mmCIF file of C-alpha atoms in Angstrom:
data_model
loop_
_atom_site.group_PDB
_atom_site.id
_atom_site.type_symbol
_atom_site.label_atom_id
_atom_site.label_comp_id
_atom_site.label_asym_id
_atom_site.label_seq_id
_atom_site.Cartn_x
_atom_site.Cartn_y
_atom_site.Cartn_z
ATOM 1 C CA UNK A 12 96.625 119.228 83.299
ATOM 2 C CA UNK A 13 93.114 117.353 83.996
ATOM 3 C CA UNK A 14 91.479 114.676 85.404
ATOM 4 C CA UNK A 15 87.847 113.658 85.372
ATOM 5 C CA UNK A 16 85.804 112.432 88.481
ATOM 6 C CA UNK A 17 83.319 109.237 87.816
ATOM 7 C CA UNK A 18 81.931 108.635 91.336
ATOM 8 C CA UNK A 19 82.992 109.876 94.766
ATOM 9 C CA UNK A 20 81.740 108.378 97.897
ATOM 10 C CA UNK A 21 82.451 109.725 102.041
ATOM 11 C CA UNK A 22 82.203 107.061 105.063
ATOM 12 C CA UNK A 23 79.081 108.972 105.868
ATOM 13 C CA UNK A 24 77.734 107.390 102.220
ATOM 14 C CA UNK A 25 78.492 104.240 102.812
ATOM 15 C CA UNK A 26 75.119 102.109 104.127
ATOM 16 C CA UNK A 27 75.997 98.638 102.973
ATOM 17 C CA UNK A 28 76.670 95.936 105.879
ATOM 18 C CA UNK A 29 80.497 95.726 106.108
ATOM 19 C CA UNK A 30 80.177 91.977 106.041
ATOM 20 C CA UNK A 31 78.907 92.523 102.368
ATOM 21 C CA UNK A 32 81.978 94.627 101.091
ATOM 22 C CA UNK A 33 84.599 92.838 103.061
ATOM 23 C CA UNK A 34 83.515 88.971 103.711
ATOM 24 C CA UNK A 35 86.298 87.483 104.770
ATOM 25 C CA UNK A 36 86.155 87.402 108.840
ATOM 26 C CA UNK A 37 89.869 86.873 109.112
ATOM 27 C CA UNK A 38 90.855 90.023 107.313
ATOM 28 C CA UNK A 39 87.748 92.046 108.831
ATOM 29 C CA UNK A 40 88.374 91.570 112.348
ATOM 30 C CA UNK A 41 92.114 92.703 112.338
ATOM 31 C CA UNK A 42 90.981 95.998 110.542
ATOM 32 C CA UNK A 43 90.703 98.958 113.143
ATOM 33 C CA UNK A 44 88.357 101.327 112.744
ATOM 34 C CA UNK A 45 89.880 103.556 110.350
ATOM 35 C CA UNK A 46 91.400 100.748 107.798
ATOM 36 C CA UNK A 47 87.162 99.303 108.031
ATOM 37 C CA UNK A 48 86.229 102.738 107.407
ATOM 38 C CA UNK A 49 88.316 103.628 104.501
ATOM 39 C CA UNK A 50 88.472 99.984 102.845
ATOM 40 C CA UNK A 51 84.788 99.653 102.796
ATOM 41 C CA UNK A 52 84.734 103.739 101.252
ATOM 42 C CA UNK A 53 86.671 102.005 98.625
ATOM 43 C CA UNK A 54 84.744 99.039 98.168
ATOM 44 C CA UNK A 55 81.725 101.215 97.578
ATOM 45 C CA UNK A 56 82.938 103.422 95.614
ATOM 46 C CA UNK A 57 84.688 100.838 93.213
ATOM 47 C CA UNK A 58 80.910 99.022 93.382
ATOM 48 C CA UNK A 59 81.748 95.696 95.127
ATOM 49 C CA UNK A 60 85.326 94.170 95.679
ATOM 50 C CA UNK A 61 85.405 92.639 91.839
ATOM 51 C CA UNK A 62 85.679 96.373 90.794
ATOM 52 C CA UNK A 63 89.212 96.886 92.095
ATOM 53 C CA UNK A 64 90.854 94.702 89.465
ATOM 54 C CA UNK A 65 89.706 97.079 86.734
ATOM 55 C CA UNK A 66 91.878 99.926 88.383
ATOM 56 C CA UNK A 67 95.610 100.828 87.126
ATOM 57 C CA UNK A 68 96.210 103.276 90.103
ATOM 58 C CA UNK A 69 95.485 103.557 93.431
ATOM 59 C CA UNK A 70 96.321 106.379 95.253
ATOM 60 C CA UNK A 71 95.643 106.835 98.935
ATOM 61 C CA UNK A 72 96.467 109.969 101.102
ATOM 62 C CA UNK A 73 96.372 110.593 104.803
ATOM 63 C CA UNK A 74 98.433 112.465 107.221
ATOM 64 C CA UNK A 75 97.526 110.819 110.529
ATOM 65 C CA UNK A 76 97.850 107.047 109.406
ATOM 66 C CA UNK A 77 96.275 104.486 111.285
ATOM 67 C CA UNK A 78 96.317 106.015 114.371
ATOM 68 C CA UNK A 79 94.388 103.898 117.181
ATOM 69 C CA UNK A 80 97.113 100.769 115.626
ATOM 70 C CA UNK A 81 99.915 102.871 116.479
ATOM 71 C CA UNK A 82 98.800 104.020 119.676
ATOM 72 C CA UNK A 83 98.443 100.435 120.405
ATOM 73 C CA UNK A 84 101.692 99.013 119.280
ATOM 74 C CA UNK A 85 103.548 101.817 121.733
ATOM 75 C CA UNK A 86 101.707 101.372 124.381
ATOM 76 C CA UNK A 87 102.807 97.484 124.028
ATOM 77 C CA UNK A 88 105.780 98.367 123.510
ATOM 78 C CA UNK A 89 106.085 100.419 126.873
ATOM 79 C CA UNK A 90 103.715 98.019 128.873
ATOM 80 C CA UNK A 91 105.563 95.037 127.619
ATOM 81 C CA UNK A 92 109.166 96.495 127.949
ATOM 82 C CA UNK A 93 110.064 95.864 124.443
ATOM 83 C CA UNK A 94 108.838 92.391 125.108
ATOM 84 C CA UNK A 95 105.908 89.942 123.752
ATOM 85 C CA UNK A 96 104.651 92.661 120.794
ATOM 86 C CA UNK A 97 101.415 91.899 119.183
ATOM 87 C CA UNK A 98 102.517 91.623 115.450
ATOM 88 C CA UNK A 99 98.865 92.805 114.215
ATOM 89 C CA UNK A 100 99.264 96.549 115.847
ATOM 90 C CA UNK A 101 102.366 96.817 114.276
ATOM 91 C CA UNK A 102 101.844 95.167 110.988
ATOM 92 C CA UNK A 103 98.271 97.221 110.598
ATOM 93 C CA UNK A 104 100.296 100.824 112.172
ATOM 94 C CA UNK A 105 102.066 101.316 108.656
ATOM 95 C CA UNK A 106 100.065 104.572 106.773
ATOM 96 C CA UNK A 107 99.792 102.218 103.602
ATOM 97 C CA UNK A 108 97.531 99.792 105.318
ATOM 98 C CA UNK A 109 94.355 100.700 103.506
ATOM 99 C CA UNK A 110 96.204 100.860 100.180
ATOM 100 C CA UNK A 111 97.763 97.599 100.620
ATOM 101 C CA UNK A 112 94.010 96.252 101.872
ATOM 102 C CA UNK A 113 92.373 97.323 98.849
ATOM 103 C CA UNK A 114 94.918 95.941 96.471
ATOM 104 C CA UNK A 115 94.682 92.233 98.267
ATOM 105 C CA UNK A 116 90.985 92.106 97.851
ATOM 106 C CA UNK A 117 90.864 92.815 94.207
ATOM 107 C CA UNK A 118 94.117 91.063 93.837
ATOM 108 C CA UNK A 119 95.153 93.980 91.801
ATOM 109 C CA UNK A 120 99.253 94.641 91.650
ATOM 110 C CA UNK A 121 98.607 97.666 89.792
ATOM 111 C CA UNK A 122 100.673 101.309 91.024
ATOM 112 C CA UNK A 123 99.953 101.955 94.661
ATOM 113 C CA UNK A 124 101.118 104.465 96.321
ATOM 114 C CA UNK A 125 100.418 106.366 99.487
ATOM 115 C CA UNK A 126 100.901 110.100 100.398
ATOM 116 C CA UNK A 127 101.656 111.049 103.572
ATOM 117 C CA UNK A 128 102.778 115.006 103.487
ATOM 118 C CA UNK A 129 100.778 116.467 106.230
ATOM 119 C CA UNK A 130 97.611 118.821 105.323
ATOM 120 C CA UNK A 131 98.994 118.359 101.601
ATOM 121 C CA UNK A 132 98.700 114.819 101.527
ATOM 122 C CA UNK A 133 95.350 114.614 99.354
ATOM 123 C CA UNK A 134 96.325 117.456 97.316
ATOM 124 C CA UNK A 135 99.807 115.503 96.372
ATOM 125 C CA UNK A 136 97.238 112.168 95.741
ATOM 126 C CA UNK A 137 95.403 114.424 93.256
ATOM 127 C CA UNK A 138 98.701 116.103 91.619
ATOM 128 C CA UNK A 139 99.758 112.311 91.327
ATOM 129 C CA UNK A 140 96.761 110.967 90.067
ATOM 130 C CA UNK A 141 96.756 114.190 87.507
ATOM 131 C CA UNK A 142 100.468 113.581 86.327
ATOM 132 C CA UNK A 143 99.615 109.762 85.769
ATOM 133 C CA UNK A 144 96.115 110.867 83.693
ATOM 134 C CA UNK A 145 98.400 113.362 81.552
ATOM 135 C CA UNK A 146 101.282 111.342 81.233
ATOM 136 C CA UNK A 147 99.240 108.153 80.007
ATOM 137 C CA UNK A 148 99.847 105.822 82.686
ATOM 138 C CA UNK A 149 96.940 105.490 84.421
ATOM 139 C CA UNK A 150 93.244 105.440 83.101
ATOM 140 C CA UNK A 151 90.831 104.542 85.700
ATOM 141 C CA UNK A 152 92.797 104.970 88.980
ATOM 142 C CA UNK A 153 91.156 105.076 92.805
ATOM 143 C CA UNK A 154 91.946 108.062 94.555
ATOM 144 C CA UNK A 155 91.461 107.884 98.111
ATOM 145 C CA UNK A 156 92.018 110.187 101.881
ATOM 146 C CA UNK A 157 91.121 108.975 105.123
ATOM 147 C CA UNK A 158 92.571 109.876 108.938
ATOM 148 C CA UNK A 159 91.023 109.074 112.204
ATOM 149 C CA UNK A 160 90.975 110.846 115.805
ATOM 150 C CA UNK A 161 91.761 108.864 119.009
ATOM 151 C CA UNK A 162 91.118 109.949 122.187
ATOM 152 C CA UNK A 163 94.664 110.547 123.426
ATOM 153 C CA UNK A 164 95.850 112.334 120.052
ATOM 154 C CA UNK A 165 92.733 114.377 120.357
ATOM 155 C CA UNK A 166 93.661 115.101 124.267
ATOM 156 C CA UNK A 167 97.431 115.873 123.244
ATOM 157 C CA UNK A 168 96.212 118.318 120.578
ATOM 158 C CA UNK A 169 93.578 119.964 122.547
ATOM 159 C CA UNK A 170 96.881 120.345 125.296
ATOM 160 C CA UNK A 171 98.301 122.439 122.538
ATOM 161 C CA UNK A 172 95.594 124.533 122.129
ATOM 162 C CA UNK A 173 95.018 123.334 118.900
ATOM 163 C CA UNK A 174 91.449 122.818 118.936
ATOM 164 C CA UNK A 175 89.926 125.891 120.593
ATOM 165 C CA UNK A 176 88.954 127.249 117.888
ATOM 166 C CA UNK A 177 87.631 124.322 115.345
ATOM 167 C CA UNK A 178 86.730 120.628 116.106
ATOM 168 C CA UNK A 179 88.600 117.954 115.349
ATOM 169 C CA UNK A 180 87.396 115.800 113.312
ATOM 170 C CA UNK A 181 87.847 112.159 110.631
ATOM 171 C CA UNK A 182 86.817 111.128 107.802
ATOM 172 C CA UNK A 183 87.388 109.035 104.259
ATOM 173 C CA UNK A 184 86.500 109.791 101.154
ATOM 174 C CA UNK A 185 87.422 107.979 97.887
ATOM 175 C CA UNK A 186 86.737 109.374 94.065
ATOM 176 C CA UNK A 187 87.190 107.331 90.482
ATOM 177 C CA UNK A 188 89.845 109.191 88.312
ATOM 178 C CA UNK A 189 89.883 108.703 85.132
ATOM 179 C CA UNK A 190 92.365 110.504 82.203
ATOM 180 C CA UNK A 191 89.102 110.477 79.657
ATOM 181 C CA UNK A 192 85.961 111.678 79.727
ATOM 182 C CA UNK A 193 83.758 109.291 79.443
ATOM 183 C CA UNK A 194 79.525 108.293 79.833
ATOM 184 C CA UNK A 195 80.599 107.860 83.564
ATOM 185 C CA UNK A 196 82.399 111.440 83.719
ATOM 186 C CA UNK A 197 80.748 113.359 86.438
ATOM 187 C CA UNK A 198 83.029 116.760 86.726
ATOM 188 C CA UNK A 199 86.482 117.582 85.823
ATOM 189 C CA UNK A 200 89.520 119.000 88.063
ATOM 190 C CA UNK A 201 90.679 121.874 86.263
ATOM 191 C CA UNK A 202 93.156 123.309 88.504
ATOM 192 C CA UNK A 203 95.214 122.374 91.778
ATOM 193 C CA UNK A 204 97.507 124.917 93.240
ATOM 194 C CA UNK A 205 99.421 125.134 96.267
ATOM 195 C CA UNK A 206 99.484 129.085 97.048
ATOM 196 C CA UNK A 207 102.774 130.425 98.496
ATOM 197 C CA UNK A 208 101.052 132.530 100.666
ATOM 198 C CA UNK A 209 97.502 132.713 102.323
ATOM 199 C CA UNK A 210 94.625 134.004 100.412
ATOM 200 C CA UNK A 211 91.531 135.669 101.529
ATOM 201 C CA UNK A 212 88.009 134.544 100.299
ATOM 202 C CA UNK A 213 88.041 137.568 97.787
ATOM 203 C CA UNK A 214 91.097 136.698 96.678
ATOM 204 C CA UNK A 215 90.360 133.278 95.661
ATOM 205 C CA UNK A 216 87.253 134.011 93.999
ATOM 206 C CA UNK A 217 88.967 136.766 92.198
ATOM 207 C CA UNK A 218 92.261 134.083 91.369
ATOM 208 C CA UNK A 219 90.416 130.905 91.105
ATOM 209 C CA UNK A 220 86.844 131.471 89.655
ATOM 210 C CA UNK A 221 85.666 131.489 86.002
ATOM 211 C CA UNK A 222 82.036 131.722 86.344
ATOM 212 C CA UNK A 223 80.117 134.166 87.913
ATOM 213 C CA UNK A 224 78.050 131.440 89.322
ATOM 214 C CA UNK A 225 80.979 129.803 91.408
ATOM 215 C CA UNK A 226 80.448 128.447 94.309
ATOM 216 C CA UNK A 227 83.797 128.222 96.965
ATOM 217 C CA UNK A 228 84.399 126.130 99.859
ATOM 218 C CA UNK A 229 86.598 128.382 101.848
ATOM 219 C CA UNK A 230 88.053 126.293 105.082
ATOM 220 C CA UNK A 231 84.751 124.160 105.972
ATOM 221 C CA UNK A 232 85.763 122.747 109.310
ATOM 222 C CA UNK A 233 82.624 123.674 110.617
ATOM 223 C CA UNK A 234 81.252 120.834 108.473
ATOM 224 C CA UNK A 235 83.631 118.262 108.768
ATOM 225 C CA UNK A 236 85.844 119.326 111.729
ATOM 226 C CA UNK A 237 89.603 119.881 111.124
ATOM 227 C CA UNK A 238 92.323 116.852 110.215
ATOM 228 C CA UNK A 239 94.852 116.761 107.809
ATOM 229 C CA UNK A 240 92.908 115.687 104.679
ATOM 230 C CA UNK A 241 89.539 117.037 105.332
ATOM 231 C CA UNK A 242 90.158 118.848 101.924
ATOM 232 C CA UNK A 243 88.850 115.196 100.748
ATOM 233 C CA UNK A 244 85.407 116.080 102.297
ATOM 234 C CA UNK A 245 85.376 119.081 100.527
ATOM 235 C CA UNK A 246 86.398 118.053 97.357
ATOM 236 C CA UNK A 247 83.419 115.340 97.339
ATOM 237 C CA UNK A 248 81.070 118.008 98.174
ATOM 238 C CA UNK A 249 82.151 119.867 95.327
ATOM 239 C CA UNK A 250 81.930 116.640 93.473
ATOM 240 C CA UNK A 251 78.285 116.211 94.243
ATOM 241 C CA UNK A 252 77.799 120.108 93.738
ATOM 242 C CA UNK A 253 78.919 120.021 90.080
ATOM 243 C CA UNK A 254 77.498 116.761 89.753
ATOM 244 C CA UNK A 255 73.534 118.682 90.400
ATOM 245 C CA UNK A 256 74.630 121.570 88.376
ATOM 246 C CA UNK A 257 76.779 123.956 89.697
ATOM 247 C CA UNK A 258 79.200 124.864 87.103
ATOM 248 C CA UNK A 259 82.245 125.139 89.517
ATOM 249 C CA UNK A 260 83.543 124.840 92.829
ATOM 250 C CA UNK A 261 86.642 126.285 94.292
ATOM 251 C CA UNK A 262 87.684 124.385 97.487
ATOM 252 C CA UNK A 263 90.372 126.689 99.655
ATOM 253 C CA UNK A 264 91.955 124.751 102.115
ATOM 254 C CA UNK A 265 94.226 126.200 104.806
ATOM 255 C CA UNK A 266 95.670 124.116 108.165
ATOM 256 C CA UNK A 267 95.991 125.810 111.141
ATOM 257 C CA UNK A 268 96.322 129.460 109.028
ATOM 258 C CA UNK A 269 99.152 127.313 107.106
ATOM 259 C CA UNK A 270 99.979 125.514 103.797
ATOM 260 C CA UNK A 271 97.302 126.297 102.054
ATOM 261 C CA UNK A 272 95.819 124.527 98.867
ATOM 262 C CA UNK A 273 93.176 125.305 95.730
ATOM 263 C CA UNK A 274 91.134 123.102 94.093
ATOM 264 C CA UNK A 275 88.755 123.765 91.533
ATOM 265 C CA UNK A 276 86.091 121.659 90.374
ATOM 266 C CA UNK A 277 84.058 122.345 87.133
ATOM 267 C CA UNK A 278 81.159 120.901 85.026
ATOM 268 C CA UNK A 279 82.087 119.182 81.756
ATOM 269 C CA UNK A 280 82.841 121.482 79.296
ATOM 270 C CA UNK B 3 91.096 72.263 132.945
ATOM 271 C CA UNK B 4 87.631 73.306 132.673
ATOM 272 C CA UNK B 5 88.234 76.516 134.224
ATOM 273 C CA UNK B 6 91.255 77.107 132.198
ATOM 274 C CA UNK B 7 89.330 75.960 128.841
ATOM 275 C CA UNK B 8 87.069 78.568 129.483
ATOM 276 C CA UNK B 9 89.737 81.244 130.127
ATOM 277 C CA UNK B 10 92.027 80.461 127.096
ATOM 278 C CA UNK B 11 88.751 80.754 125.526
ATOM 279 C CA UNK B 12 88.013 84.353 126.125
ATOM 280 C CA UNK B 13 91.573 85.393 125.898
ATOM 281 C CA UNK B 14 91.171 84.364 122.219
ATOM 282 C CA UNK B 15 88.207 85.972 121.709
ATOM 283 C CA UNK B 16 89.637 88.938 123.313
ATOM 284 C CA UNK B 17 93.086 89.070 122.113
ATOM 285 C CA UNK B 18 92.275 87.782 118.304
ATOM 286 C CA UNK B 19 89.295 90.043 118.082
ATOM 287 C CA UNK B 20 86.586 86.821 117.284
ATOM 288 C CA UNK B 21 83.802 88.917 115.963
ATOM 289 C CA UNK B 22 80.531 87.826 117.203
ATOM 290 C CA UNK B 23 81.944 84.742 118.991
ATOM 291 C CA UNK B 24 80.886 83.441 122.193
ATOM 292 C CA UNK B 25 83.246 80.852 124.386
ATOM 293 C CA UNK B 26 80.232 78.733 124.288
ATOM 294 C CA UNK B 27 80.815 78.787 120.813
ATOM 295 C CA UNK B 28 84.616 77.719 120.415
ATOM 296 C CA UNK B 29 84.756 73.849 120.405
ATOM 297 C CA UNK B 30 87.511 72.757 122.600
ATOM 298 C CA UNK B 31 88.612 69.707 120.833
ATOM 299 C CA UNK B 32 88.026 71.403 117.299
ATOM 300 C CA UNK B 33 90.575 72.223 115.281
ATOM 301 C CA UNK B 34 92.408 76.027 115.692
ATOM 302 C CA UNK B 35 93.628 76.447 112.363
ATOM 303 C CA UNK B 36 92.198 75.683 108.635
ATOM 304 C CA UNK B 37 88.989 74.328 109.531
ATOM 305 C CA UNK B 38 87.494 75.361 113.024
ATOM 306 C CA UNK B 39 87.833 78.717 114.260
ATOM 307 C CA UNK B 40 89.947 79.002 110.866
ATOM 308 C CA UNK B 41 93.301 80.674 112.739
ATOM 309 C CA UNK B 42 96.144 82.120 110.579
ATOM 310 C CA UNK B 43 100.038 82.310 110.811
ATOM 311 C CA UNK B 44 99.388 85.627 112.452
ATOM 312 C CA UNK B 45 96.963 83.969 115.024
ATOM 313 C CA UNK B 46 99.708 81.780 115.312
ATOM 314 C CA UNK B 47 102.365 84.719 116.786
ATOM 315 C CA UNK B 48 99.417 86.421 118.481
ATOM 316 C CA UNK B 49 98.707 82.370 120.508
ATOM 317 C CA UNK B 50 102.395 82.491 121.464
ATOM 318 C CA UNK B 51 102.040 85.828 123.043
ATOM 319 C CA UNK B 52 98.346 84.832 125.164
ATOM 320 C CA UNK B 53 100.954 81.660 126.272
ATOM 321 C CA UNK B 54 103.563 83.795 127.602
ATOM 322 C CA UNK B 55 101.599 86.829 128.848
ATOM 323 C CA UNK B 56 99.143 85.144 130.471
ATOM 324 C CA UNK B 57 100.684 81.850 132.155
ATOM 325 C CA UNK B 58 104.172 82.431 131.582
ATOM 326 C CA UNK B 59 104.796 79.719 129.597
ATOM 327 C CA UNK B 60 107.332 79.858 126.139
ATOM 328 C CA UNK B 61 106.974 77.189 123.630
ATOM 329 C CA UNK B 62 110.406 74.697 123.943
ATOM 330 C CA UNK B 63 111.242 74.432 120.081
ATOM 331 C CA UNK B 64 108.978 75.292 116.567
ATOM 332 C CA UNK B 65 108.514 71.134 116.629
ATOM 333 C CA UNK B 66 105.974 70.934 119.137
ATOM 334 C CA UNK B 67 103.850 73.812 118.137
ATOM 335 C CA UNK B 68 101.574 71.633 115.389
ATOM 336 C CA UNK B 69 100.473 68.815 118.086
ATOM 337 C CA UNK B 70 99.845 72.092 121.112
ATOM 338 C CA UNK B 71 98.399 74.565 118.519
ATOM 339 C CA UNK B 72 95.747 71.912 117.598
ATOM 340 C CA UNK B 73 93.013 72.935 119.984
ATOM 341 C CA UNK B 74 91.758 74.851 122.695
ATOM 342 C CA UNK B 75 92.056 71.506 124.645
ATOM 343 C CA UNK B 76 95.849 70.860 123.900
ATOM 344 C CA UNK B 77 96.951 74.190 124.775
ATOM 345 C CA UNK B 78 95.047 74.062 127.772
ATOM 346 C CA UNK B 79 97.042 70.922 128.255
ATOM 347 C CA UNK B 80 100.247 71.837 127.858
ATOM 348 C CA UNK B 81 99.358 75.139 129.797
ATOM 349 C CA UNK B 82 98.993 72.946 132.562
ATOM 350 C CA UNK B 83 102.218 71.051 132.318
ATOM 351 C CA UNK B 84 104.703 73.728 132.042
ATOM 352 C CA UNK B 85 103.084 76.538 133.635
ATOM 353 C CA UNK B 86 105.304 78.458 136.264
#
């Protein structure tokens, strides 16, 4: 089982004025932070809103959700006393949000689904967006991971002693899967495994890599902090690595010492 | 009712997130929804809530939303009239 990449694109990529990619007012100024952050990913990566009615999947991941909306919606919902609820809050809280958002814009009723399985959720995307390339359903899908820190879920976690070790950290990324290789193919994802057990750095390259020249991502949080899909940083990273000439890239993903996840990345063979 | 004009005004602004709009900006006797400020159904819910939050004041029946919901103005108005 395979899938090839065509384009991936972070937040951090994304330089075009957000009143480009999204010019509706109305629908931009009820998008928090995240949903701006990982819509206009999207946009970008899809090359301007007309590119999302090409797709036939779109996947999104995230294991926070839209955070800051939800935080918001509670708190009205203890300020208020169950009383006077703002419906945007609630109606923007839901973890398919961004999914939805994309789909509207491109007016594109294609599959849509969103994961939301903790530190696996990209990984499950991917596994999804694999099983549809194999299977013949899907051709040119979106695959997408975002999740955003607040202030008070970053204060709760540091209260756990969560983050002494590692930042926290948030982030979207979205890639163009196709089941093909085509002129636009920029890597392939050759393997995705979900390890029953942890694995040490040797042991991955001596599981994982076929090339001598390998290069493995081995739990980057220094990079891109820690969250539940920062895997999706990593994988665009290896992405971009392939895409310059690396032959492979084996991402190892671990959260919190737990669940962890391989990736591997290669050149087009 | 100029004072309260210019409240309504930034409770909109505030509580309907007007990007990069001023309450100099928002035209009393303009139009809320469609044309104008271009409000929504949403808007709509969200206006209800600035009404009872802020002054108290709950809408009688649906029937008399259209003519109040015009503008910044008739709000302001009816604020005035049935405010506790």
């Amino acid at each position: 089982m395979r899938c090839f990449i065509e384009r991936v694109v972070t937040n951090h990529d994304v330089t075009t004025d957000i009143k480009v990619l999204i010019p509706d007012a109305g629908l931009r100024r009820r998008m928090s932070r995240v949903i701006k952050s990982a819509v206009t990913t999207a946009i970008e990566t899809v090359g301007g809103v007309e590119g999302i009615a090409s797709l036939d999947g779109i996947i999104t991941a995230t294991g926070w959700g839209c955070l800051a909306d939800s935080e918001r919606f509670l708190r009205n919902v203890i300020v208020d006393k169950e009383q006077l609820l703002n419906p945007t809050p609630f109606i923007q809280s839901t973890f398919n949000t961004v999914g939805g958002q994309i789909a509207l814009l491109g007016h594109n009723h294609c599959y849509n689904v969103t994961y939301v399985n903790r530190s696996h959720s990209f990984e499950d995307a991917l596994l999804d967006a694999m099983m549809r390339a194999e299977d013949g359903d899907s051709e040119h899908m979106l695959l997408g991971a975002f999740d955003e820190e607040t202030p008070s879920q970053r204060r709760i976690m540091e209260r756990m002693g969560l983050f002494r070790k590692v930042a926290c950290g948030e982030g979207a990324m979205f890639a163009i899967v196709g089941a093909k290789r085509n002129e636009r193919s920029i890597a392939e994802v050759s393997t995705l495994a979900f390890p029953a057990e942890n694995l040490s750095h040797e042991k991955v390259v001596a599981e994982y890599a076929t090339d001598e020249r390998t290069h493995v991502i081995y739990n980057n949080y220094a990079k891109y902090g820690l969250y539940p899909t920062s895997s999706a940083q990593c994988f665009a990273e290896a992405v971009k690595l392939v895409a310059e000439g690396t032959p492979e890239v084996v991402i190892y993903n671990e959260y919190f010492g737990a669940t962890p996840t391989v990736i591997v990345v290669r050149c087009l063979s | 009712m100029e004072q309260l004009i210019q409240e309504l005004k930034e409770h909109l602004i505030e509580e309907l997130n007007l990007e990069e709009i001023t309450p100099e900006d928002i035209d009393a006797e303009a139009p809320l929804f469609g044309e104008g400020l271009g409000l929504d159904s949403i808007d709509a819910l969200e206006i209800i809530l600035i009404l009872e939050k802020y002054y108290g004041v709950k809408l009688a029946n649906s029937a008399e939303a259209k003519p109040v919901f015009y503008s910044v103005k008739t709000l302001a108005e009816y604020i005035s009239a049935n405010r506790k």
